[in-house]
Short mmCIF file of C-alpha atoms in Angstrom, two decimals:
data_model
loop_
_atom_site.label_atom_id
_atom_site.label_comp_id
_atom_site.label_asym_id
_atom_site.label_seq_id
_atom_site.Cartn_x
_atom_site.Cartn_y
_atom_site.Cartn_z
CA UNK A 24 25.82 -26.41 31.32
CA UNK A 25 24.65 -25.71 27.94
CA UNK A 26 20.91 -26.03 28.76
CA UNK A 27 21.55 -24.19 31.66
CA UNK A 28 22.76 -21.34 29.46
CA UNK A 29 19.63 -22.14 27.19
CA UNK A 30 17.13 -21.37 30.12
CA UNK A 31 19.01 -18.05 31.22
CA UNK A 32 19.18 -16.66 27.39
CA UNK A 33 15.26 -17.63 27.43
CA UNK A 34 14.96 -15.86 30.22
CA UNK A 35 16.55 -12.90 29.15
CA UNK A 36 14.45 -12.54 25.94
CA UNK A 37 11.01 -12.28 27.62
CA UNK A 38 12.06 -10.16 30.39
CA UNK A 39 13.05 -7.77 27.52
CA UNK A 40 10.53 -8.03 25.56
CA UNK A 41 8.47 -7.69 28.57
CA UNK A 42 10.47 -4.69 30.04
CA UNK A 43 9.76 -3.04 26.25
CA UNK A 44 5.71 -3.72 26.64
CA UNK A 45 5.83 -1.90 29.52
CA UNK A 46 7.84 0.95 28.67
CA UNK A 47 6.08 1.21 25.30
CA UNK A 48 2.69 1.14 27.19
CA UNK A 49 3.95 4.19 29.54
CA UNK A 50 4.47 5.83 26.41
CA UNK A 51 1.38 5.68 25.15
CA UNK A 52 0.07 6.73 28.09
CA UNK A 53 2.33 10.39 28.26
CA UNK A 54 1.54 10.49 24.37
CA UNK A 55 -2.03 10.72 25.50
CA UNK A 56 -1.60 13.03 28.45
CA UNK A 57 -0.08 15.10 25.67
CA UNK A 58 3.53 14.33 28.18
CA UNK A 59 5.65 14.61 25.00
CA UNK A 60 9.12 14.83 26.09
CA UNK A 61 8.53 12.55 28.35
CA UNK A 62 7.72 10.08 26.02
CA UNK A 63 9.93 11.03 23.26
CA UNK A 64 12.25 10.17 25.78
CA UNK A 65 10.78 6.69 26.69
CA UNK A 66 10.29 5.94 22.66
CA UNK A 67 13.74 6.81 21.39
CA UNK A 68 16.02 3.64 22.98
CA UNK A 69 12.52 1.45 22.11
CA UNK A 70 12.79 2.23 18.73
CA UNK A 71 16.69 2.37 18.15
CA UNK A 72 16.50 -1.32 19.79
CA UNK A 73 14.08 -1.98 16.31
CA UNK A 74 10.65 -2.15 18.02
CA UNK A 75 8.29 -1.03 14.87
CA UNK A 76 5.40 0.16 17.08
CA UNK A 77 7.83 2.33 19.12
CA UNK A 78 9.55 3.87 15.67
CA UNK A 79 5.81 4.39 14.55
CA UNK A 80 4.80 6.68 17.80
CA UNK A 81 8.45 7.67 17.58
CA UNK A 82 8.09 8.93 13.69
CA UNK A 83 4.89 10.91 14.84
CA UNK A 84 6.53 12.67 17.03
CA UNK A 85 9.06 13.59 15.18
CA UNK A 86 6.37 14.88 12.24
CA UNK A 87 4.38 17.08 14.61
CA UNK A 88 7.48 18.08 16.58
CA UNK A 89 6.16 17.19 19.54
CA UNK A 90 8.34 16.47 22.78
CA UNK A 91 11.12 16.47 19.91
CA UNK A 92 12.61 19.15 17.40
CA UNK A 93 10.92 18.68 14.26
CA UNK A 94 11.91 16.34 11.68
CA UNK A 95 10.30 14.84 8.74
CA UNK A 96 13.45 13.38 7.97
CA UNK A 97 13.61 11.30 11.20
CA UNK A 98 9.67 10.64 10.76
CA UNK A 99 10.48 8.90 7.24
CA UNK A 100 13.57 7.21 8.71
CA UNK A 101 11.58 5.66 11.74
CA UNK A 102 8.55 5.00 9.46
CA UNK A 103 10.56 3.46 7.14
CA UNK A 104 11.96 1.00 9.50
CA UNK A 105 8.69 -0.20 10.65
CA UNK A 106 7.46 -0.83 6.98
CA UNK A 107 9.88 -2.84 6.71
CA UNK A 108 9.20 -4.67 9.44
CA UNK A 109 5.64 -5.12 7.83
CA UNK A 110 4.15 -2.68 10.65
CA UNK A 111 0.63 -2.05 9.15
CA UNK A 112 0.45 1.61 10.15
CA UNK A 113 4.01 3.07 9.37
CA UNK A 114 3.27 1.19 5.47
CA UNK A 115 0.40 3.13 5.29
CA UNK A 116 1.88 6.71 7.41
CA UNK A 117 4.67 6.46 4.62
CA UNK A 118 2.57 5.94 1.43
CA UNK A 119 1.01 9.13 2.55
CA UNK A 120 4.39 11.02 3.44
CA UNK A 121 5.39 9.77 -0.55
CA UNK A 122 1.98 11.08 -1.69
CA UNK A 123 2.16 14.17 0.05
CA UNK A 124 5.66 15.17 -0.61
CA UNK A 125 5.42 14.06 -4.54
CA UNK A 126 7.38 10.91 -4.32
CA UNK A 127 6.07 8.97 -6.32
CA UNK A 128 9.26 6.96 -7.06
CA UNK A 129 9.91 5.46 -3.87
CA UNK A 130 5.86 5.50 -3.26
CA UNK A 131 5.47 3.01 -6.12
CA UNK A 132 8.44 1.22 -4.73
CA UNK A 133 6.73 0.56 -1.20
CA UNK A 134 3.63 -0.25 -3.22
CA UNK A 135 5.19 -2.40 -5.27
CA UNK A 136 7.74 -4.58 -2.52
CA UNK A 137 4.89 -4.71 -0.01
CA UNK A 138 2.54 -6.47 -2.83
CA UNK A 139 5.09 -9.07 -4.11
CA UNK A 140 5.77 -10.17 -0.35
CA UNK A 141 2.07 -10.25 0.03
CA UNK A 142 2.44 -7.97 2.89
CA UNK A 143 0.19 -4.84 1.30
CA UNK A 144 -2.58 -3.48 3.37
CA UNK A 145 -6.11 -4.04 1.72
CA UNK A 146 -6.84 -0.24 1.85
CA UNK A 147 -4.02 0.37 -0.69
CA UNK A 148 -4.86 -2.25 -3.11
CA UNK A 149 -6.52 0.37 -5.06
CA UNK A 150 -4.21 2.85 -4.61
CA UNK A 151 -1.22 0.37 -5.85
CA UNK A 152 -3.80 -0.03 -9.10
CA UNK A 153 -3.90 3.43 -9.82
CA UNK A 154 0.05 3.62 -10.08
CA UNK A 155 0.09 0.56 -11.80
CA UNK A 156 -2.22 1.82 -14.34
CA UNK A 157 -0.87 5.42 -14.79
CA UNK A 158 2.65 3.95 -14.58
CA UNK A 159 3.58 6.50 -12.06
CA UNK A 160 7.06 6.26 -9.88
CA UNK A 161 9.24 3.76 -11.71
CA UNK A 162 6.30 1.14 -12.56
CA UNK A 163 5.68 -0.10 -15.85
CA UNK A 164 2.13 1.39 -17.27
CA UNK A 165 -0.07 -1.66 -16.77
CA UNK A 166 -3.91 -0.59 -17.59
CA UNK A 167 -5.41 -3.57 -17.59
CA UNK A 168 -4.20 -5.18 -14.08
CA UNK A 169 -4.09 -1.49 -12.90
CA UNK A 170 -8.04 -1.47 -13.59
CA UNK A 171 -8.85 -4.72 -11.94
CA UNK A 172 -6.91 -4.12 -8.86
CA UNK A 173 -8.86 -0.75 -8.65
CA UNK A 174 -12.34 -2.09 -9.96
CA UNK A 175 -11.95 -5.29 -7.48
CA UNK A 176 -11.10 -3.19 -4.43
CA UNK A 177 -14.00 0.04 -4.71
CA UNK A 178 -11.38 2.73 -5.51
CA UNK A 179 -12.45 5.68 -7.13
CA UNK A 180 -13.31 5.03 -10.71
CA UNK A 181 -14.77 8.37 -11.70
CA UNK A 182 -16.33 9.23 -14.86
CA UNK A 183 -12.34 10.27 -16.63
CA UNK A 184 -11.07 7.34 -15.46
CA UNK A 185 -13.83 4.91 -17.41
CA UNK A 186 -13.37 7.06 -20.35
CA UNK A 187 -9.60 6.59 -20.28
CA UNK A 188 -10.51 2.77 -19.76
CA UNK A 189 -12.75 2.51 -22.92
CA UNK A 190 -9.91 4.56 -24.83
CA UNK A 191 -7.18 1.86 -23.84
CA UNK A 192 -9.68 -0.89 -24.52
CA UNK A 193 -9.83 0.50 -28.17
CA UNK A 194 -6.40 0.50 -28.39
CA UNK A 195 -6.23 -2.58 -27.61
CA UNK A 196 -7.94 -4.05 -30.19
CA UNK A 197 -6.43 -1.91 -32.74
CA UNK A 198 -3.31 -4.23 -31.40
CA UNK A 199 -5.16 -7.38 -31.17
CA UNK A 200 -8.21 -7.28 -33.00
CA UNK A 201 -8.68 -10.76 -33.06
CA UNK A 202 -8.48 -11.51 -29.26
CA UNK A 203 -11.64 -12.84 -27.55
CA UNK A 204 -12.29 -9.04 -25.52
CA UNK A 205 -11.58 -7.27 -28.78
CA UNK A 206 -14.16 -9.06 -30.74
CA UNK A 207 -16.49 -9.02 -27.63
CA UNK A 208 -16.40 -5.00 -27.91
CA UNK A 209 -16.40 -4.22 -30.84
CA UNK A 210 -19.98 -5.64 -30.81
CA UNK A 211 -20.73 -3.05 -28.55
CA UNK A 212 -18.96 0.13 -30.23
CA UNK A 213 -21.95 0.53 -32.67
CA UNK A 214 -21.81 4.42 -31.28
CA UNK A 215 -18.82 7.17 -30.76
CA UNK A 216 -21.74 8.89 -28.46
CA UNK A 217 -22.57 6.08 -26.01
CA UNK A 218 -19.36 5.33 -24.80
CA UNK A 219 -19.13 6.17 -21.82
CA UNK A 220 -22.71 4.57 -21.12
CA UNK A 221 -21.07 1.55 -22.64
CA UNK A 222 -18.56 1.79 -20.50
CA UNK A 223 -20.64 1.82 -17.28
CA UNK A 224 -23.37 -1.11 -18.36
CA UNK A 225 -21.03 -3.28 -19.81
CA UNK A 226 -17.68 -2.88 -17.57
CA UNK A 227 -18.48 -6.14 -15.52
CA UNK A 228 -19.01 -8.42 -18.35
CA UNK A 229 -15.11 -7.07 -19.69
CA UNK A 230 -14.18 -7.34 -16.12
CA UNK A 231 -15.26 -11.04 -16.46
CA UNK A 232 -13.85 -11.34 -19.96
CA UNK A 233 -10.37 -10.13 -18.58
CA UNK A 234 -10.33 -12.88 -15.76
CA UNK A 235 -11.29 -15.41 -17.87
CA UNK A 236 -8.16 -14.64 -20.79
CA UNK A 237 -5.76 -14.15 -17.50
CA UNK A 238 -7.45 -17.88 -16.24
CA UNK A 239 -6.63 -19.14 -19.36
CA UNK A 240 -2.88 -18.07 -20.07
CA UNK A 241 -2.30 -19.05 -16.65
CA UNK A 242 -3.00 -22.42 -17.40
CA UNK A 243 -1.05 -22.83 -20.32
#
């Protein structure tokens, strides 16, 4: 009796989950015949049963107010849902909702959660560096990891952001003049004028210098 009711409850899940495919994949289909009621109608149940690419179409509905009274509220609630379910798409839809409506707070928090559970899309990496080293939201400033994540993963390092780089570096060995990048530099600071030329020529070899202390108090 028990593995009969075994088999049945089996049985049950994939003709859900298959039942779901195919409704989701009608969807899609009236989303792209621009059918939006239609679908919004088809997506809602999906996506209150906690299917993450359902809330995703779901929460773009819901943004553009399509097929649906518009909501940006429901969008972050349905995008929200699918982050957390590590849904690639909705992570990145609601960094941009954060960034766009100046939330840095709880944009630094997805940031943040996603990276620790090793679950952050590669095309943020940079972005997450950026907070990291401004120490927007509720992160701690961190200029040095904030630099590497951005330097490693071709974000934007523009011409202010190297100068603010050399400036921290500076500072750093004001702190620690006697650490092995601090000595390295000062070698190199012959000139106020050339900085930021220093800065550009010499960035990978303090890139490497950086790894190399982390490699090193990691192993201690």
């Amino acid at each position: 009796m028990k593995r009969y009711l075994i088999i049945i409850s089996y049985l049950f899940i994939v003709m859900t989950s298959f039942a779901q495919q195919f409704e989701l994949s009608r969807a899609k289909r009236l989303i792209q015949r621009q059918e939006y009621l239609e679908a919004a109608r088809i997506l809602r149940p999906l996506a209150e049963s906690g299917n993450a690419e359902a809330q995703h179409l779901a929460a773009g509905l819901f943004m553009e107010g399509k097929g649906v009274i518009k909501s940006p509220k429901q969008a972050e609630m349905y995008y929200t849902k699918a982050a957390k379910a590590d849904y690639e798409p909705s992570v990145l839809a609601l960094f941009d909702y954060y960034e766009q409506t100046n939330k840095q707070v709880e944009a630094a928090q997805l940031l943040a959660n996603k990276y620790v559970k090793q679950t952050l899309p590669t095309s943020l990496y940079a972005k997450y560096g950026l907070y990291l080293y401004q120490g927007k939201g509720n992160l701690k400033e961190d200029k040095l990891t904030g630099w590497k994540m951005i330097f490693n993963n071709n974000g934007n390092v523009d011409d202010v952001l190297k100068q603010d780089f050399y400036e921290s570096i500076i500072q750093l060995g004001k702190e620690q003049p006697d650490s092995t990048l601090s000595l390295f530099c000062k070698d190199l600071w012959s000139n106020e004028n050339t900085k930021l030329e220093w800065t550009i020529n010499y960035m990978d070899d303090v890139m490497q210098l950086i790894q190399v202390s982390d490699s090193t108090q990691q192993k201690r």
